[in-house]
Coordinates of C-alpha atoms and ligand atoms in Angstrom, one line a residue:
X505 CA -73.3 30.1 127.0
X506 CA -76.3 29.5 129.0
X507 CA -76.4 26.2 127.8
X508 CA -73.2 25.4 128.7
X509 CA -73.6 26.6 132.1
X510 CA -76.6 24.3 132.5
X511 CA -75.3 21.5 131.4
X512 CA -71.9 21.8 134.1
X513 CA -75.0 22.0 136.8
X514 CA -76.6 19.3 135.4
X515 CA -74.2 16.8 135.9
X516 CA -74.2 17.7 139.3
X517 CA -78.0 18.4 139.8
X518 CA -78.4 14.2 138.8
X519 CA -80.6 16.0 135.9
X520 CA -78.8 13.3 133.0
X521 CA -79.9 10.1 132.6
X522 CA -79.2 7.1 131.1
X523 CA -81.7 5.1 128.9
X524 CA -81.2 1.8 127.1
X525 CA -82.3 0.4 124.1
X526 CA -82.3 -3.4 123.3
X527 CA -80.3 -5.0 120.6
X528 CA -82.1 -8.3 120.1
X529 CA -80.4 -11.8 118.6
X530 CA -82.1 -11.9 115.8
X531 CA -82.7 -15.5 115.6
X532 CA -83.6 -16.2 118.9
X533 CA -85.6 -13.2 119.2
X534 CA -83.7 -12.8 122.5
X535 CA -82.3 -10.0 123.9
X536 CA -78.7 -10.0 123.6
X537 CA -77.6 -6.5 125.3
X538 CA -78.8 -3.1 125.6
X539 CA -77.3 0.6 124.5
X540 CA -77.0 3.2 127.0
X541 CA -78.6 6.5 125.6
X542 CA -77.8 9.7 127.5
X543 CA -81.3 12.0 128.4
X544 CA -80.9 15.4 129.7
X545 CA -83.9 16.3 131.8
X546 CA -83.4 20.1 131.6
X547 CA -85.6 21.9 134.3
X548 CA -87.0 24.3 132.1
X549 CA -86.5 23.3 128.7
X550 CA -87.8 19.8 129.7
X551 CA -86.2 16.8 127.6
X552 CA -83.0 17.6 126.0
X553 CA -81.5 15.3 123.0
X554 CA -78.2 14.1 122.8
X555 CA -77.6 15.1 119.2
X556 CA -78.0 18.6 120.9
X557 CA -75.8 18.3 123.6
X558 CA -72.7 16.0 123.3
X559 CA -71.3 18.5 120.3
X560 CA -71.6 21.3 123.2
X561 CA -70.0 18.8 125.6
X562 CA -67.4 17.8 123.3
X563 CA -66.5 21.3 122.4
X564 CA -66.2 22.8 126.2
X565 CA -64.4 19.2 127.5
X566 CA -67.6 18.7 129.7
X567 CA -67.1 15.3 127.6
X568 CA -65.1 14.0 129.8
X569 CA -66.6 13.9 133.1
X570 CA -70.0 13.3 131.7
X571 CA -68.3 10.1 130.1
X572 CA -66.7 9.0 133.2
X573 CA -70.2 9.5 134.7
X574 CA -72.1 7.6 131.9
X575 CA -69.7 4.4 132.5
X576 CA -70.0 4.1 135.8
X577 CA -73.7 4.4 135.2
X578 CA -73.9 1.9 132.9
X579 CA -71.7 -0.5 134.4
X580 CA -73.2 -0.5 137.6
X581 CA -77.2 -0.4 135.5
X582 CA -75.5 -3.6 133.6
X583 CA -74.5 -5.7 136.6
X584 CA -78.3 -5.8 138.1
X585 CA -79.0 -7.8 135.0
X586 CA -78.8 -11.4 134.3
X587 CA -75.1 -12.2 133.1
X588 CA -74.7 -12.4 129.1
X589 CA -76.9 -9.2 128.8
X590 CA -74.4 -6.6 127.5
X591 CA -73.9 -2.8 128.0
X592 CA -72.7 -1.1 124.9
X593 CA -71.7 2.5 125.6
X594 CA -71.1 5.3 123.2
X595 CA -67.7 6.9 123.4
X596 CA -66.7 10.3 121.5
X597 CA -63.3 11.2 120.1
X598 CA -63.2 14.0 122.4
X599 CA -63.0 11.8 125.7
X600 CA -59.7 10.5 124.0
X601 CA -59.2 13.8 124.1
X602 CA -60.2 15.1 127.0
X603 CA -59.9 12.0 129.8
X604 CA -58.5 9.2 130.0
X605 CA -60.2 6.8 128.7
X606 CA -59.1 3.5 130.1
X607 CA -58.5 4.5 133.4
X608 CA -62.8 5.2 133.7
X609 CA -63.8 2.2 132.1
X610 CA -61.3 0.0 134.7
X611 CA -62.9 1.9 137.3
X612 CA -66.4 1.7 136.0
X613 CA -65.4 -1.9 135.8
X614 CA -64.2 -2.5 139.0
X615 CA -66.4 -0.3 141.1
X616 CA -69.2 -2.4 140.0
X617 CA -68.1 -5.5 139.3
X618 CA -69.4 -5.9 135.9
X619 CA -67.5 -8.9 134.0
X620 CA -65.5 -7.0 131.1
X621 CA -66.9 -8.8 128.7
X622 CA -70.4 -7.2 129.2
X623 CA -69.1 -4.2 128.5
X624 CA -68.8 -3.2 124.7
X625 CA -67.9 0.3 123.7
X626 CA -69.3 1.4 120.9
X627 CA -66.5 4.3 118.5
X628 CA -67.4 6.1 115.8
X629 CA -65.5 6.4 112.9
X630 CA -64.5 9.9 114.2
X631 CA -62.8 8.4 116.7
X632 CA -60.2 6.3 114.5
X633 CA -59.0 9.9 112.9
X634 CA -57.6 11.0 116.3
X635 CA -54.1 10.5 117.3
X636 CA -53.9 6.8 116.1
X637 CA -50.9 5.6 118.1
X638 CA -53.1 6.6 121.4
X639 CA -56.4 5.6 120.4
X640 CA -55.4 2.9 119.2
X641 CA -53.5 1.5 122.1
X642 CA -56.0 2.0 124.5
X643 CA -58.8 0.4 122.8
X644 CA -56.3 -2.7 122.2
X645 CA -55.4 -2.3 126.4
X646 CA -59.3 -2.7 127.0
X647 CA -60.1 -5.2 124.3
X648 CA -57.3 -7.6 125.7
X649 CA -58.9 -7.5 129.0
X650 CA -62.3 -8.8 127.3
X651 CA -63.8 -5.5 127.0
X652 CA -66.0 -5.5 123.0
X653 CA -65.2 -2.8 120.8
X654 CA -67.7 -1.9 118.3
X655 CA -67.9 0.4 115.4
X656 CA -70.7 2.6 115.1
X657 CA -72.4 4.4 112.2
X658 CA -70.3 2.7 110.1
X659 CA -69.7 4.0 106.8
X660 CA -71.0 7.1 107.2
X661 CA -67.6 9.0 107.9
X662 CA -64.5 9.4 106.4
X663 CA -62.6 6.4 107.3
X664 CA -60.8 3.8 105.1
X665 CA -61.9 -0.1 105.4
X666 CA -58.3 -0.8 106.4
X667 CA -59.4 0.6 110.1
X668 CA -61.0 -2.5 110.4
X669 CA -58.3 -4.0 110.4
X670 CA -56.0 -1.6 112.6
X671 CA -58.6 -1.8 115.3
X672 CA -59.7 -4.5 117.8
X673 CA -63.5 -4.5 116.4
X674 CA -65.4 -7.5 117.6
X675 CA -68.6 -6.0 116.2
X676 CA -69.7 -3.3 113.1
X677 CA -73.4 -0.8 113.8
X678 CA -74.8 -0.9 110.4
X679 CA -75.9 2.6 110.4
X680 CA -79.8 3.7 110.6
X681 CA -79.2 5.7 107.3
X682 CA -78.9 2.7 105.4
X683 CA -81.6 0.9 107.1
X684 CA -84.1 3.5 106.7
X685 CA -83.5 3.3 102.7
X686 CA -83.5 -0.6 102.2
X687 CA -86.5 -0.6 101.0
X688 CA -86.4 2.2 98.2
X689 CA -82.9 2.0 97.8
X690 CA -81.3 -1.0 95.4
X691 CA -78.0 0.6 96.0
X692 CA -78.3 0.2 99.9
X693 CA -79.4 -3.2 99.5
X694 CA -75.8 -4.1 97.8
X695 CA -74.0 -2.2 100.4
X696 CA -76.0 -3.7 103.4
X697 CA -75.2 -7.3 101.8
X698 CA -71.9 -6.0 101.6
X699 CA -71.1 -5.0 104.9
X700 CA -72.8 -8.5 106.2
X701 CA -70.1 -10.0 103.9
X702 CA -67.6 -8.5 105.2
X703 CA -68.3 -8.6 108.5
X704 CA -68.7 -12.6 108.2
X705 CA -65.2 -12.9 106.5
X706 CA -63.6 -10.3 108.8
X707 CA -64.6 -12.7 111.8
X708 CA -67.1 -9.7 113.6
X709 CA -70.5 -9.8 114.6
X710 CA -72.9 -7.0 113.0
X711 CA -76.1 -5.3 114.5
X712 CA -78.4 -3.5 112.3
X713 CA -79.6 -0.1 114.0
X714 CA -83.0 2.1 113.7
X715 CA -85.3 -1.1 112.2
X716 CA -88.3 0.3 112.2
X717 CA -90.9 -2.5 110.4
X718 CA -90.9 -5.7 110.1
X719 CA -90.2 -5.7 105.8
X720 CA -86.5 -4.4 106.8
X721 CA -86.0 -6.8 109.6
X722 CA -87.1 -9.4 106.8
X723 CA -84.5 -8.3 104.6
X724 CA -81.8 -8.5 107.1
X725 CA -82.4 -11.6 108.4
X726 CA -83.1 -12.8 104.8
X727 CA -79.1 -12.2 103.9
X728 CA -77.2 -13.1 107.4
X729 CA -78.3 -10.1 109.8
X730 CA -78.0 -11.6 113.0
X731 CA -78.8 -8.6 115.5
X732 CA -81.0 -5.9 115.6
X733 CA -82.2 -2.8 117.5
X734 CA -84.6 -0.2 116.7
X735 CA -88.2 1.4 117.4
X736 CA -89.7 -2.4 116.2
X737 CA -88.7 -3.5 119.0
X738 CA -88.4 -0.7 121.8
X739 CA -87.3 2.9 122.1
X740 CA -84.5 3.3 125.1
X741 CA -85.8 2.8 128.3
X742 CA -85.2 3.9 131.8
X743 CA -83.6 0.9 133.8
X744 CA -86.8 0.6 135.9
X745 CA -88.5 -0.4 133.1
X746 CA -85.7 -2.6 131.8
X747 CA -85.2 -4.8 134.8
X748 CA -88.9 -5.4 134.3
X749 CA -88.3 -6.2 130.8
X750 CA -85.4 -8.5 131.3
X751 CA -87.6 -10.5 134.2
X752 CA -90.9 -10.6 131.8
X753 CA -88.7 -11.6 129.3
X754 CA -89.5 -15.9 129.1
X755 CA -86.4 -17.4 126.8
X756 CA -84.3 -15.0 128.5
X757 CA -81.6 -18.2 128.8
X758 CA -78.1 -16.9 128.2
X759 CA -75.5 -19.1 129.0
Ligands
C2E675 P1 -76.1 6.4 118.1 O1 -75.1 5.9 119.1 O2 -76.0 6.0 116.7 O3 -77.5 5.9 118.8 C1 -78.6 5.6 118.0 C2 -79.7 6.6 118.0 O4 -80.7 6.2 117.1 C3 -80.3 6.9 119.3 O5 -80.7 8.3 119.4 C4 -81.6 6.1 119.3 O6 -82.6 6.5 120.1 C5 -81.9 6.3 117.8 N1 -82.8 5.2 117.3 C6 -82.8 3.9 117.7 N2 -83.6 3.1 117.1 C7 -84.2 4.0 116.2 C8 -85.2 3.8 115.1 O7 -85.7 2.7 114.9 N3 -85.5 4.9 114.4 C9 -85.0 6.1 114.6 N4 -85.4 7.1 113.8 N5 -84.0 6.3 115.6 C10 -83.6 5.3 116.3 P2 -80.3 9.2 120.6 O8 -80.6 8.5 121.9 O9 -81.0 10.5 120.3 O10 -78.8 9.5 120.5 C11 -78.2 10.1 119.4 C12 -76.7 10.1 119.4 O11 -76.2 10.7 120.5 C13 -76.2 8.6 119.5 O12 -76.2 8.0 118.2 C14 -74.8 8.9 119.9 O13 -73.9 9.3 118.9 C15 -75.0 10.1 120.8 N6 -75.0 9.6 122.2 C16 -76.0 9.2 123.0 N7 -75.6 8.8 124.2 C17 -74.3 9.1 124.3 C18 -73.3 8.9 125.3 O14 -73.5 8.4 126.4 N8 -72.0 9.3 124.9 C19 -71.7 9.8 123.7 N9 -70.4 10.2 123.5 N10 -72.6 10.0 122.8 C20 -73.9 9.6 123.0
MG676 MG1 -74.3 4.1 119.4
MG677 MG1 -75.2 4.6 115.5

């Protein structure tokens, strides 16, 4: 209960914030966008994780206006950097529930200008068990105004390949589960080279998540990987140190 108290005054406090982590083209060794993380600095308890608090946030509705507040954040983080550079932010099933979903990312949108197509919202499989019919249509609303759609942690849940179909995906997360046993794991190797395949015939881009040396990366790349994102490359970063990044950053040449 106590949490949940603090965590209604923190929105309001300015005490979340939002940190991004690159997702780099893996050929180019460019960086093609960056993931918004949410960091709760809690005055007390210091850093809070989000594993921790979006299931409390989810379960009290709080969701919902921290979500609003995380697109707007991210939209308006996203158009101080060069154009091309995308924003992927992470939306739960319970801010179908909870708020309305395309109504904040048109007003995240238009309140800062960001081109739609720099957006890319990133669902989890969780997401595609809710109400379909609803869900559905407003990820196809926003995905026909150029906003991406990606699919996060994928095949870690309960869903059925045929929701890649049913949904607008432009992009599948290979999840860091499957990343983090590449190299011990034969099975994971076949369903990594899998996923690449089906990705390729399904027309959809695919970023690998939580690459953490450089034998992984090689593998990736090795059968068709073509972006990437992990602690190899950088943790999430406050947008100070981002803007920095992105003006350090040489072959930073996005069309
Ligand atoms: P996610 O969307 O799958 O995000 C990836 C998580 O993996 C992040 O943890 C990131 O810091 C971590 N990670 C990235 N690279 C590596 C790596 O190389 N190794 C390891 N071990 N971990 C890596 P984080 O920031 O703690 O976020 C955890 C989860 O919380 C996210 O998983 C996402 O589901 C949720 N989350 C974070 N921000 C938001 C948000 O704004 N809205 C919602 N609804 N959920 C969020
Ligand atoms: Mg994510
Ligand atoms: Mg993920």
């Amino acid at each position: 209960h106590k949490m949940e108290r603090d965590l209604r005054a923190a929105l309001h406090n300015g005490e979340l914030s939002l940190y991004y982590q690159p997702q780099y083209n893996l050929a180019r060794d460019q960086i093609a966008g960056f993931e918004a993380l949410l960091r709760w600095h809690h005055p007390e308890e210091g850093l809070i994780s989000p594993a921790e608090f979006i299931p409390l946030a989810e379960e009290t509705g709080l969701i919902a206006p921290i979500g609003e507040w995380t697109l707007r954040q991210a939209c308006a983080d996203a158009a101080q950097w060069p154009k091309g550079i995308k924003v992927a932010v992470n939306l739960s099933a319970a801010q179908f529930r909870f708020g309305n979903v395309r109504q904040a990312v048109i007003s995240a949108l238009g309140t800062s200008r960001l081109m739609p197509h720099d957006l890319e919202l990133e669902v989890t499989e969780s997401v595609l068990l809710e109400e379909r019919a609803e869900v559905a249509e407003t990820l196809n609303r926003l995905h026909d105004i150029g906003v991406r759609i990606a699919l996060d942690d994928f095949g870690t849940g309960y869903s059925t390949l045929s929701y890649l179909q049913k949904f607008p995906f432009d992009k599948i997360k290979i999840d860091r589960s499957f990343v983090r046993d590449l190299e011990s794991n034969q099975g994971t190797r076949a369903i990594v080279r899998a996923v690449l395949g089906l990705a390729a015939g399904l027309d959809m881009k695919v970023v690998a998540e939580g690459i953490e040396n450089k034998q992984d990366l090689a593998y990736l790349m090795s059968e068709g990987c073509r972006e990437g994102q992990g602690f190899l490359f950088s943790r999430a970063r406050p947008q100070a140190e981002i803007l920095k990044m992105l003006t350090s950053e040489k072959r930073c040449d996005v069309a």
